[in-house]
Amino acid sequence: MTLPRGTLGDRAPTFQGESMRHSLRAAVAALSCCATPVLAAEIHVQDPVPYAASSYIAENIKTECRIGAQLASALGKDAPRHGNTIVFDTALPTDHGRVLQLELVEAQSAGNAFSGHFKSATARGVLFQEGKQIASVTARRTSRGGAFAGFKGSCDVLERTVNAIGSDLAQWLANPVDGAKLGDL
């Protein structure tokens, strides 16, 4: 007895066009992997992220911790996963390209390694495209220090909060919604 073509028998079934469809899928997948960095949007961000003029941040946090630099670094590290590239500048003209104007508006450092940490930070940002404001965002994160908090200093725990904010902002930049509240807000 002979089985009709395309049914199971002595050999695997053959379907016309099946190998072409798989080749096309493989080619599209390969091209999309290579094209992603080229298509990534460049977004300019100030490094370090400055403190707002009206910020509620104790002077010892400003002098002892590097949360502005850490926030910029975390954003730059996470943005490529969401299709963007962060370009760091010391000053930000908002009239050309995409610019995310960020500022730290609040940081709190209560507690310590012995009594327990309670740290928080808040950043506010405005996204510009060719000088026109297209979206604004506020992101806040809190931390009790995580695993082994008793072995961490206050600045280390504050850096955890801005790392999380950087990740939140990177995700938001992939689809910026005006007036967004991210993190623990």
mmCIF file with all atom_site columns, C-alpha atoms in Angstrom:
data_model
loop_
_atom_site.group_PDB
_atom_site.id
_atom_site.type_symbol
_atom_site.label_atom_id
_atom_site.label_alt_id
_atom_site.label_comp_id
_atom_site.label_asym_id
_atom_site.label_entity_id
_atom_site.label_seq_id
_atom_site.pdbx_PDB_ins_code
_atom_site.Cartn_x
_atom_site.Cartn_y
_atom_site.Cartn_z
_atom_site.occupancy
_atom_site.B_iso_or_equiv
_atom_site.pdbx_formal_charge
_atom_site.auth_seq_id
_atom_site.auth_comp_id
_atom_site.auth_asym_id
_atom_site.auth_atom_id
_atom_site.pdbx_PDB_model_num
ATOM 1   C CA . MET A 1 1   ? 0.000  0.000  0.000  1.00 0.00 ? 1   MET A CA 1
ATOM 2   C CA . THR A 1 2   ? 1.282  3.420  -0.888 1.00 0.00 ? 2   THR A CA 1
ATOM 3   C CA . LEU A 1 3   ? 0.542  6.403  1.302  1.00 0.00 ? 3   LEU A CA 1
ATOM 4   C CA . PRO A 1 4   ? -0.400 9.645  -0.369 1.00 0.00 ? 4   PRO A CA 1
ATOM 5   C CA . ARG A 1 5   ? 2.185  12.396 -0.493 1.00 0.00 ? 5   ARG A CA 1
ATOM 6   C CA . GLY A 1 6   ? 2.386  14.475 2.702  1.00 0.00 ? 6   GLY A CA 1
ATOM 7   C CA . THR A 1 7   ? 1.227  11.746 5.070  1.00 0.00 ? 7   THR A CA 1
ATOM 8   C CA . LEU A 1 8   ? 3.313  9.749  7.466  1.00 0.00 ? 8   LEU A CA 1
ATOM 9   C CA . GLY A 1 9   ? 5.041  6.755  6.032  1.00 0.00 ? 9   GLY A CA 1
ATOM 10  C CA . ASP A 1 10  ? 8.628  5.606  5.773  1.00 0.00 ? 10  ASP A CA 1
ATOM 11  C CA . ARG A 1 11  ? 9.854  9.160  5.727  1.00 0.00 ? 11  ARG A CA 1
ATOM 12  C CA . ALA A 1 12  ? 8.917  12.513 7.159  1.00 0.00 ? 12  ALA A CA 1
ATOM 13  C CA . PRO A 1 13  ? 6.128  14.364 5.409  1.00 0.00 ? 13  PRO A CA 1
ATOM 14  C CA . THR A 1 14  ? 7.036  16.908 2.794  1.00 0.00 ? 14  THR A CA 1
ATOM 15  C CA . PHE A 1 15  ? 5.016  20.015 2.308  1.00 0.00 ? 15  PHE A CA 1
ATOM 16  C CA . GLN A 1 16  ? 5.716  22.288 -0.591 1.00 0.00 ? 16  GLN A CA 1
ATOM 17  C CA . GLY A 1 17  ? 6.769  25.731 0.539  1.00 0.00 ? 17  GLY A CA 1
ATOM 18  C CA . GLU A 1 18  ? 7.406  24.665 4.149  1.00 0.00 ? 18  GLU A CA 1
ATOM 19  C CA . SER A 1 19  ? 11.202 24.991 3.877  1.00 0.00 ? 19  SER A CA 1
ATOM 20  C CA . MET A 1 20  ? 10.816 28.378 2.167  1.00 0.00 ? 20  MET A CA 1
ATOM 21  C CA . ARG A 1 21  ? 8.583  29.627 4.992  1.00 0.00 ? 21  ARG A CA 1
ATOM 22  C CA . HIS A 1 22  ? 11.159 28.581 7.609  1.00 0.00 ? 22  HIS A CA 1
ATOM 23  C CA . SER A 1 23  ? 13.964 30.231 5.627  1.00 0.00 ? 23  SER A CA 1
ATOM 24  C CA . LEU A 1 24  ? 11.968 33.440 5.414  1.00 0.00 ? 24  LEU A CA 1
ATOM 25  C CA . ARG A 1 25  ? 11.306 33.403 9.167  1.00 0.00 ? 25  ARG A CA 1
ATOM 26  C CA . ALA A 1 26  ? 14.998 32.844 9.888  1.00 0.00 ? 26  ALA A CA 1
ATOM 27  C CA . ALA A 1 27  ? 15.990 35.708 7.576  1.00 0.00 ? 27  ALA A CA 1
ATOM 28  C CA . VAL A 1 28  ? 13.505 38.111 9.184  1.00 0.00 ? 28  VAL A CA 1
ATOM 29  C CA . ALA A 1 29  ? 14.692 37.120 12.682 1.00 0.00 ? 29  ALA A CA 1
ATOM 30  C CA . ALA A 1 30  ? 18.345 37.618 11.719 1.00 0.00 ? 30  ALA A CA 1
ATOM 31  C CA . LEU A 1 31  ? 17.686 41.013 10.148 1.00 0.00 ? 31  LEU A CA 1
ATOM 32  C CA . SER A 1 32  ? 15.647 42.242 13.096 1.00 0.00 ? 32  SER A CA 1
ATOM 33  C CA . CYS A 1 33  ? 18.479 41.354 15.480 1.00 0.00 ? 33  CYS A CA 1
ATOM 34  C CA . CYS A 1 34  ? 20.984 43.268 13.382 1.00 0.00 ? 34  CYS A CA 1
ATOM 35  C CA . ALA A 1 35  ? 18.699 46.234 12.703 1.00 0.00 ? 35  ALA A CA 1
ATOM 36  C CA . THR A 1 36  ? 17.703 46.908 16.323 1.00 0.00 ? 36  THR A CA 1
ATOM 37  C CA . PRO A 1 37  ? 20.763 49.030 17.253 1.00 0.00 ? 37  PRO A CA 1
ATOM 38  C CA . VAL A 1 38  ? 20.418 51.046 14.048 1.00 0.00 ? 38  VAL A CA 1
ATOM 39  C CA . LEU A 1 39  ? 16.734 51.760 14.733 1.00 0.00 ? 39  LEU A CA 1
ATOM 40  C CA . ALA A 1 40  ? 17.294 52.639 18.390 1.00 0.00 ? 40  ALA A CA 1
ATOM 41  C CA . ALA A 1 41  ? 16.322 56.183 19.303 1.00 0.00 ? 41  ALA A CA 1
ATOM 42  C CA . GLU A 1 42  ? 19.046 58.388 20.740 1.00 0.00 ? 42  GLU A CA 1
ATOM 43  C CA . ILE A 1 43  ? 17.913 60.230 23.847 1.00 0.00 ? 43  ILE A CA 1
ATOM 44  C CA . HIS A 1 44  ? 20.128 62.875 25.424 1.00 0.00 ? 44  HIS A CA 1
ATOM 45  C CA . VAL A 1 45  ? 20.346 62.930 29.233 1.00 0.00 ? 45  VAL A CA 1
ATOM 46  C CA . GLN A 1 46  ? 22.454 65.061 31.563 1.00 0.00 ? 46  GLN A CA 1
ATOM 47  C CA . ASP A 1 47  ? 25.105 63.162 33.531 1.00 0.00 ? 47  ASP A CA 1
ATOM 48  C CA . PRO A 1 48  ? 25.026 63.403 36.468 1.00 0.00 ? 48  PRO A CA 1
ATOM 49  C CA . VAL A 1 49  ? 21.303 64.005 36.870 1.00 0.00 ? 49  VAL A CA 1
ATOM 50  C CA . PRO A 1 50  ? 21.089 67.324 38.759 1.00 0.00 ? 50  PRO A CA 1
ATOM 51  C CA . TYR A 1 51  ? 19.198 68.085 41.952 1.00 0.00 ? 51  TYR A CA 1
ATOM 52  C CA . ALA A 1 52  ? 16.141 70.295 41.462 1.00 0.00 ? 52  ALA A CA 1
ATOM 53  C CA . ALA A 1 53  ? 16.514 73.830 42.816 1.00 0.00 ? 53  ALA A CA 1
ATOM 54  C CA . SER A 1 54  ? 13.510 73.168 45.064 1.00 0.00 ? 54  SER A CA 1
ATOM 55  C CA . SER A 1 55  ? 14.575 69.635 46.032 1.00 0.00 ? 55  SER A CA 1
ATOM 56  C CA . TYR A 1 56  ? 14.023 68.105 49.450 1.00 0.00 ? 56  TYR A CA 1
ATOM 57  C CA . ILE A 1 57  ? 17.421 66.479 49.786 1.00 0.00 ? 57  ILE A CA 1
ATOM 58  C CA . ALA A 1 58  ? 19.670 66.740 52.823 1.00 0.00 ? 58  ALA A CA 1
ATOM 59  C CA . GLU A 1 59  ? 23.059 68.264 52.191 1.00 0.00 ? 59  GLU A CA 1
ATOM 60  C CA . ASN A 1 60  ? 24.876 65.148 53.464 1.00 0.00 ? 60  ASN A CA 1
ATOM 61  C CA . ILE A 1 61  ? 23.174 63.035 50.765 1.00 0.00 ? 61  ILE A CA 1
ATOM 62  C CA . LYS A 1 62  ? 24.274 65.520 48.100 1.00 0.00 ? 62  LYS A CA 1
ATOM 63  C CA . THR A 1 63  ? 27.880 65.539 49.291 1.00 0.00 ? 63  THR A CA 1
ATOM 64  C CA . GLU A 1 64  ? 28.357 61.889 50.295 1.00 0.00 ? 64  GLU A CA 1
ATOM 65  C CA . CYS A 1 65  ? 26.284 59.929 47.751 1.00 0.00 ? 65  CYS A CA 1
ATOM 66  C CA . ARG A 1 66  ? 26.481 59.810 43.972 1.00 0.00 ? 66  ARG A CA 1
ATOM 67  C CA . ILE A 1 67  ? 22.790 59.227 43.252 1.00 0.00 ? 67  ILE A CA 1
ATOM 68  C CA . GLY A 1 68  ? 22.696 61.623 40.274 1.00 0.00 ? 68  GLY A CA 1
ATOM 69  C CA . ALA A 1 69  ? 25.518 59.781 38.513 1.00 0.00 ? 69  ALA A CA 1
ATOM 70  C CA . GLN A 1 70  ? 24.064 56.404 39.515 1.00 0.00 ? 70  GLN A CA 1
ATOM 71  C CA . LEU A 1 71  ? 20.632 57.308 38.099 1.00 0.00 ? 71  LEU A CA 1
ATOM 72  C CA . ALA A 1 72  ? 22.167 58.324 34.758 1.00 0.00 ? 72  ALA A CA 1
ATOM 73  C CA . SER A 1 73  ? 24.229 55.123 34.682 1.00 0.00 ? 73  SER A CA 1
ATOM 74  C CA . ALA A 1 74  ? 21.241 52.875 35.455 1.00 0.00 ? 74  ALA A CA 1
ATOM 75  C CA . LEU A 1 75  ? 19.147 54.559 32.760 1.00 0.00 ? 75  LEU A CA 1
ATOM 76  C CA . GLY A 1 76  ? 21.960 54.191 30.222 1.00 0.00 ? 76  GLY A CA 1
ATOM 77  C CA . LYS A 1 77  ? 22.388 50.519 31.085 1.00 0.00 ? 77  LYS A CA 1
ATOM 78  C CA . ASP A 1 78  ? 18.681 49.612 30.862 1.00 0.00 ? 78  ASP A CA 1
ATOM 79  C CA . ALA A 1 79  ? 17.584 51.738 27.869 1.00 0.00 ? 79  ALA A CA 1
ATOM 80  C CA . PRO A 1 80  ? 18.972 49.429 25.130 1.00 0.00 ? 80  PRO A CA 1
ATOM 81  C CA . ARG A 1 81  ? 16.730 46.597 26.360 1.00 0.00 ? 81  ARG A CA 1
ATOM 82  C CA . HIS A 1 82  ? 13.792 48.823 25.449 1.00 0.00 ? 82  HIS A CA 1
ATOM 83  C CA . GLY A 1 83  ? 15.087 50.002 22.064 1.00 0.00 ? 83  GLY A CA 1
ATOM 84  C CA . ASN A 1 84  ? 16.762 53.273 23.045 1.00 0.00 ? 84  ASN A CA 1
ATOM 85  C CA . THR A 1 85  ? 20.304 54.568 23.359 1.00 0.00 ? 85  THR A CA 1
ATOM 86  C CA . ILE A 1 86  ? 21.180 57.148 25.998 1.00 0.00 ? 86  ILE A CA 1
ATOM 87  C CA . VAL A 1 87  ? 23.685 59.838 25.023 1.00 0.00 ? 87  VAL A CA 1
ATOM 88  C CA . PHE A 1 88  ? 25.173 61.615 28.034 1.00 0.00 ? 88  PHE A CA 1
ATOM 89  C CA . ASP A 1 89  ? 25.764 65.355 27.958 1.00 0.00 ? 89  ASP A CA 1
ATOM 90  C CA . THR A 1 90  ? 26.943 67.841 30.578 1.00 0.00 ? 90  THR A CA 1
ATOM 91  C CA . ALA A 1 91  ? 24.420 70.458 29.417 1.00 0.00 ? 91  ALA A CA 1
ATOM 92  C CA . LEU A 1 92  ? 21.142 69.823 27.639 1.00 0.00 ? 92  LEU A CA 1
ATOM 93  C CA . PRO A 1 93  ? 19.872 72.054 24.875 1.00 0.00 ? 93  PRO A CA 1
ATOM 94  C CA . THR A 1 94  ? 16.289 70.860 24.380 1.00 0.00 ? 94  THR A CA 1
ATOM 95  C CA . ASP A 1 95  ? 15.852 72.281 20.876 1.00 0.00 ? 95  ASP A CA 1
ATOM 96  C CA . HIS A 1 96  ? 17.263 69.395 18.830 1.00 0.00 ? 96  HIS A CA 1
ATOM 97  C CA . GLY A 1 97  ? 16.706 65.641 18.884 1.00 0.00 ? 97  GLY A CA 1
ATOM 98  C CA . ARG A 1 98  ? 15.158 63.765 21.776 1.00 0.00 ? 98  ARG A CA 1
ATOM 99  C CA . VAL A 1 99  ? 16.096 65.070 25.212 1.00 0.00 ? 99  VAL A CA 1
ATOM 100 C CA . LEU A 1 100 ? 15.029 63.759 28.611 1.00 0.00 ? 100 LEU A CA 1
ATOM 101 C CA . GLN A 1 101 ? 15.491 66.556 31.123 1.00 0.00 ? 101 GLN A CA 1
ATOM 102 C CA . LEU A 1 102 ? 15.700 64.826 34.517 1.00 0.00 ? 102 LEU A CA 1
ATOM 103 C CA . GLU A 1 103 ? 16.108 66.175 38.029 1.00 0.00 ? 103 GLU A CA 1
ATOM 104 C CA . LEU A 1 104 ? 16.161 64.598 41.463 1.00 0.00 ? 104 LEU A CA 1
ATOM 105 C CA . VAL A 1 105 ? 13.437 66.221 43.551 1.00 0.00 ? 105 VAL A CA 1
ATOM 106 C CA . GLU A 1 106 ? 13.515 64.164 46.754 1.00 0.00 ? 106 GLU A CA 1
ATOM 107 C CA . ALA A 1 107 ? 15.777 61.754 48.590 1.00 0.00 ? 107 ALA A CA 1
ATOM 108 C CA . GLN A 1 108 ? 15.267 60.511 52.118 1.00 0.00 ? 108 GLN A CA 1
ATOM 109 C CA . SER A 1 109 ? 17.755 58.594 54.200 1.00 0.00 ? 109 SER A CA 1
ATOM 110 C CA . ALA A 1 110 ? 16.172 57.437 57.444 1.00 0.00 ? 110 ALA A CA 1
ATOM 111 C CA . GLY A 1 111 ? 17.532 54.664 59.619 1.00 0.00 ? 111 GLY A CA 1
ATOM 112 C CA . ASN A 1 112 ? 20.828 52.857 59.362 1.00 0.00 ? 112 ASN A CA 1
ATOM 113 C CA . ALA A 1 113 ? 22.323 49.381 59.168 1.00 0.00 ? 113 ALA A CA 1
ATOM 114 C CA . PHE A 1 114 ? 21.565 48.690 62.845 1.00 0.00 ? 114 PHE A CA 1
ATOM 115 C CA . SER A 1 115 ? 18.043 50.080 63.228 1.00 0.00 ? 115 SER A CA 1
ATOM 116 C CA . GLY A 1 116 ? 16.962 49.299 59.671 1.00 0.00 ? 116 GLY A CA 1
ATOM 117 C CA . HIS A 1 117 ? 17.141 51.352 56.515 1.00 0.00 ? 117 HIS A CA 1
ATOM 118 C CA . PHE A 1 118 ? 14.304 53.352 55.024 1.00 0.00 ? 118 PHE A CA 1
ATOM 119 C CA . LYS A 1 119 ? 15.453 55.188 51.924 1.00 0.00 ? 119 LYS A CA 1
ATOM 120 C CA . SER A 1 120 ? 13.573 56.792 49.064 1.00 0.00 ? 120 SER A CA 1
ATOM 121 C CA . ALA A 1 121 ? 14.267 58.910 46.006 1.00 0.00 ? 121 ALA A CA 1
ATOM 122 C CA . THR A 1 122 ? 12.078 60.708 43.489 1.00 0.00 ? 122 THR A CA 1
ATOM 123 C CA . ALA A 1 123 ? 12.987 61.958 40.024 1.00 0.00 ? 123 ALA A CA 1
ATOM 124 C CA . ARG A 1 124 ? 10.966 64.133 37.706 1.00 0.00 ? 124 ARG A CA 1
ATOM 125 C CA . GLY A 1 125 ? 11.508 64.339 33.958 1.00 0.00 ? 125 GLY A CA 1
ATOM 126 C CA . VAL A 1 126 ? 10.308 66.055 30.818 1.00 0.00 ? 126 VAL A CA 1
ATOM 127 C CA . LEU A 1 127 ? 10.826 64.495 27.376 1.00 0.00 ? 127 LEU A CA 1
ATOM 128 C CA . PHE A 1 128 ? 11.398 66.896 24.474 1.00 0.00 ? 128 PHE A CA 1
ATOM 129 C CA . GLN A 1 129 ? 11.409 66.186 20.738 1.00 0.00 ? 129 GLN A CA 1
ATOM 130 C CA . GLU A 1 130 ? 12.980 68.951 18.631 1.00 0.00 ? 130 GLU A CA 1
ATOM 131 C CA . GLY A 1 131 ? 12.282 71.485 21.399 1.00 0.00 ? 131 GLY A CA 1
ATOM 132 C CA . LYS A 1 132 ? 8.647  70.516 21.902 1.00 0.00 ? 132 LYS A CA 1
ATOM 133 C CA . GLN A 1 133 ? 7.578  68.903 25.185 1.00 0.00 ? 133 GLN A CA 1
ATOM 134 C CA . ILE A 1 134 ? 5.955  65.554 24.427 1.00 0.00 ? 134 ILE A CA 1
ATOM 135 C CA . ALA A 1 135 ? 5.680  63.895 27.855 1.00 0.00 ? 135 ALA A CA 1
ATOM 136 C CA . SER A 1 136 ? 6.426  64.306 31.552 1.00 0.00 ? 136 SER A CA 1
ATOM 137 C CA . VAL A 1 137 ? 7.082  61.672 34.183 1.00 0.00 ? 137 VAL A CA 1
ATOM 138 C CA . THR A 1 138 ? 7.614  61.296 37.924 1.00 0.00 ? 138 THR A CA 1
ATOM 139 C CA . ALA A 1 139 ? 9.262  58.181 39.366 1.00 0.00 ? 139 ALA A CA 1
ATOM 140 C CA . ARG A 1 140 ? 9.721  57.249 43.011 1.00 0.00 ? 140 ARG A CA 1
ATOM 141 C CA . ARG A 1 141 ? 11.249 54.210 44.668 1.00 0.00 ? 141 ARG A CA 1
ATOM 142 C CA . THR A 1 142 ? 11.745 53.164 48.272 1.00 0.00 ? 142 THR A CA 1
ATOM 143 C CA . SER A 1 143 ? 14.077 50.559 49.723 1.00 0.00 ? 143 SER A CA 1
ATOM 144 C CA . ARG A 1 144 ? 14.730 48.910 53.064 1.00 0.00 ? 144 ARG A CA 1
ATOM 145 C CA . GLY A 1 145 ? 18.094 47.674 51.799 1.00 0.00 ? 145 GLY A CA 1
ATOM 146 C CA . GLY A 1 146 ? 17.248 44.212 50.503 1.00 0.00 ? 146 GLY A CA 1
ATOM 147 C CA . ALA A 1 147 ? 19.271 41.134 51.386 1.00 0.00 ? 147 ALA A CA 1
ATOM 148 C CA . PHE A 1 148 ? 22.110 41.782 53.832 1.00 0.00 ? 148 PHE A CA 1
ATOM 149 C CA . ALA A 1 149 ? 20.843 45.321 54.493 1.00 0.00 ? 149 ALA A CA 1
ATOM 150 C CA . GLY A 1 150 ? 22.715 45.317 57.789 1.00 0.00 ? 150 GLY A CA 1
ATOM 151 C CA . PHE A 1 151 ? 25.973 45.250 55.843 1.00 0.00 ? 151 PHE A CA 1
ATOM 152 C CA . LYS A 1 152 ? 25.094 48.159 53.554 1.00 0.00 ? 152 LYS A CA 1
ATOM 153 C CA . GLY A 1 153 ? 25.686 51.849 54.013 1.00 0.00 ? 153 GLY A CA 1
ATOM 154 C CA . SER A 1 154 ? 23.076 54.539 53.458 1.00 0.00 ? 154 SER A CA 1
ATOM 155 C CA . CYS A 1 155 ? 24.451 55.572 50.059 1.00 0.00 ? 155 CYS A CA 1
ATOM 156 C CA . ASP A 1 156 ? 24.400 51.945 48.872 1.00 0.00 ? 156 ASP A CA 1
ATOM 157 C CA . VAL A 1 157 ? 20.703 51.662 49.714 1.00 0.00 ? 157 VAL A CA 1
ATOM 158 C CA . LEU A 1 158 ? 19.919 55.034 48.097 1.00 0.00 ? 158 LEU A CA 1
ATOM 159 C CA . GLU A 1 159 ? 21.704 53.802 44.974 1.00 0.00 ? 159 GLU A CA 1
ATOM 160 C CA . ARG A 1 160 ? 19.309 50.812 44.937 1.00 0.00 ? 160 ARG A CA 1
ATOM 161 C CA . THR A 1 161 ? 16.407 53.255 44.717 1.00 0.00 ? 161 THR A CA 1
ATOM 162 C CA . VAL A 1 162 ? 17.865 55.232 41.803 1.00 0.00 ? 162 VAL A CA 1
ATOM 163 C CA . ASN A 1 163 ? 18.836 52.002 40.003 1.00 0.00 ? 163 ASN A CA 1
ATOM 164 C CA . ALA A 1 164 ? 15.166 50.995 40.124 1.00 0.00 ? 164 ALA A CA 1
ATOM 165 C CA . ILE A 1 165 ? 14.117 54.481 38.964 1.00 0.00 ? 165 ILE A CA 1
ATOM 166 C CA . GLY A 1 166 ? 16.568 54.216 36.052 1.00 0.00 ? 166 GLY A CA 1
ATOM 167 C CA . SER A 1 167 ? 15.020 50.906 35.043 1.00 0.00 ? 167 SER A CA 1
ATOM 168 C CA . ASP A 1 168 ? 11.501 52.361 35.333 1.00 0.00 ? 168 ASP A CA 1
ATOM 169 C CA . LEU A 1 169 ? 12.444 55.348 33.175 1.00 0.00 ? 169 LEU A CA 1
ATOM 170 C CA . ALA A 1 170 ? 14.107 53.147 30.534 1.00 0.00 ? 170 ALA A CA 1
ATOM 171 C CA . GLN A 1 171 ? 10.901 51.151 30.194 1.00 0.00 ? 171 GLN A CA 1
ATOM 172 C CA . TRP A 1 172 ? 8.794  54.352 30.088 1.00 0.00 ? 172 TRP A CA 1
ATOM 173 C CA . LEU A 1 173 ? 10.964 55.801 27.291 1.00 0.00 ? 173 LEU A CA 1
ATOM 174 C CA . ALA A 1 174 ? 9.938  52.885 25.056 1.00 0.00 ? 174 ALA A CA 1
ATOM 175 C CA . ASN A 1 175 ? 6.356  54.205 25.193 1.00 0.00 ? 175 ASN A CA 1
ATOM 176 C CA . PRO A 1 176 ? 6.297  57.604 26.934 1.00 0.00 ? 176 PRO A CA 1
ATOM 177 C CA . VAL A 1 177 ? 2.909  58.537 28.376 1.00 0.00 ? 177 VAL A CA 1
ATOM 178 C CA . ASP A 1 178 ? 2.430  62.136 29.478 1.00 0.00 ? 178 ASP A CA 1
ATOM 179 C CA . GLY A 1 179 ? 1.937  62.565 33.222 1.00 0.00 ? 179 GLY A CA 1
ATOM 180 C CA . ALA A 1 180 ? 3.144  59.035 34.041 1.00 0.00 ? 180 ALA A CA 1
ATOM 181 C CA . LYS A 1 181 ? 3.767  58.089 37.678 1.00 0.00 ? 181 LYS A CA 1
ATOM 182 C CA . LEU A 1 182 ? 6.243  55.230 37.991 1.00 0.00 ? 182 LEU A CA 1
ATOM 183 C CA . GLY A 1 183 ? 7.539  52.965 40.719 1.00 0.00 ? 183 GLY A CA 1
ATOM 184 C CA . ASP A 1 184 ? 6.166  53.483 44.216 1.00 0.00 ? 184 ASP A CA 1
ATOM 185 C CA . LEU A 1 185 ? 3.777  56.323 43.335 1.00 0.00 ? 185 LEU A CA 1
#
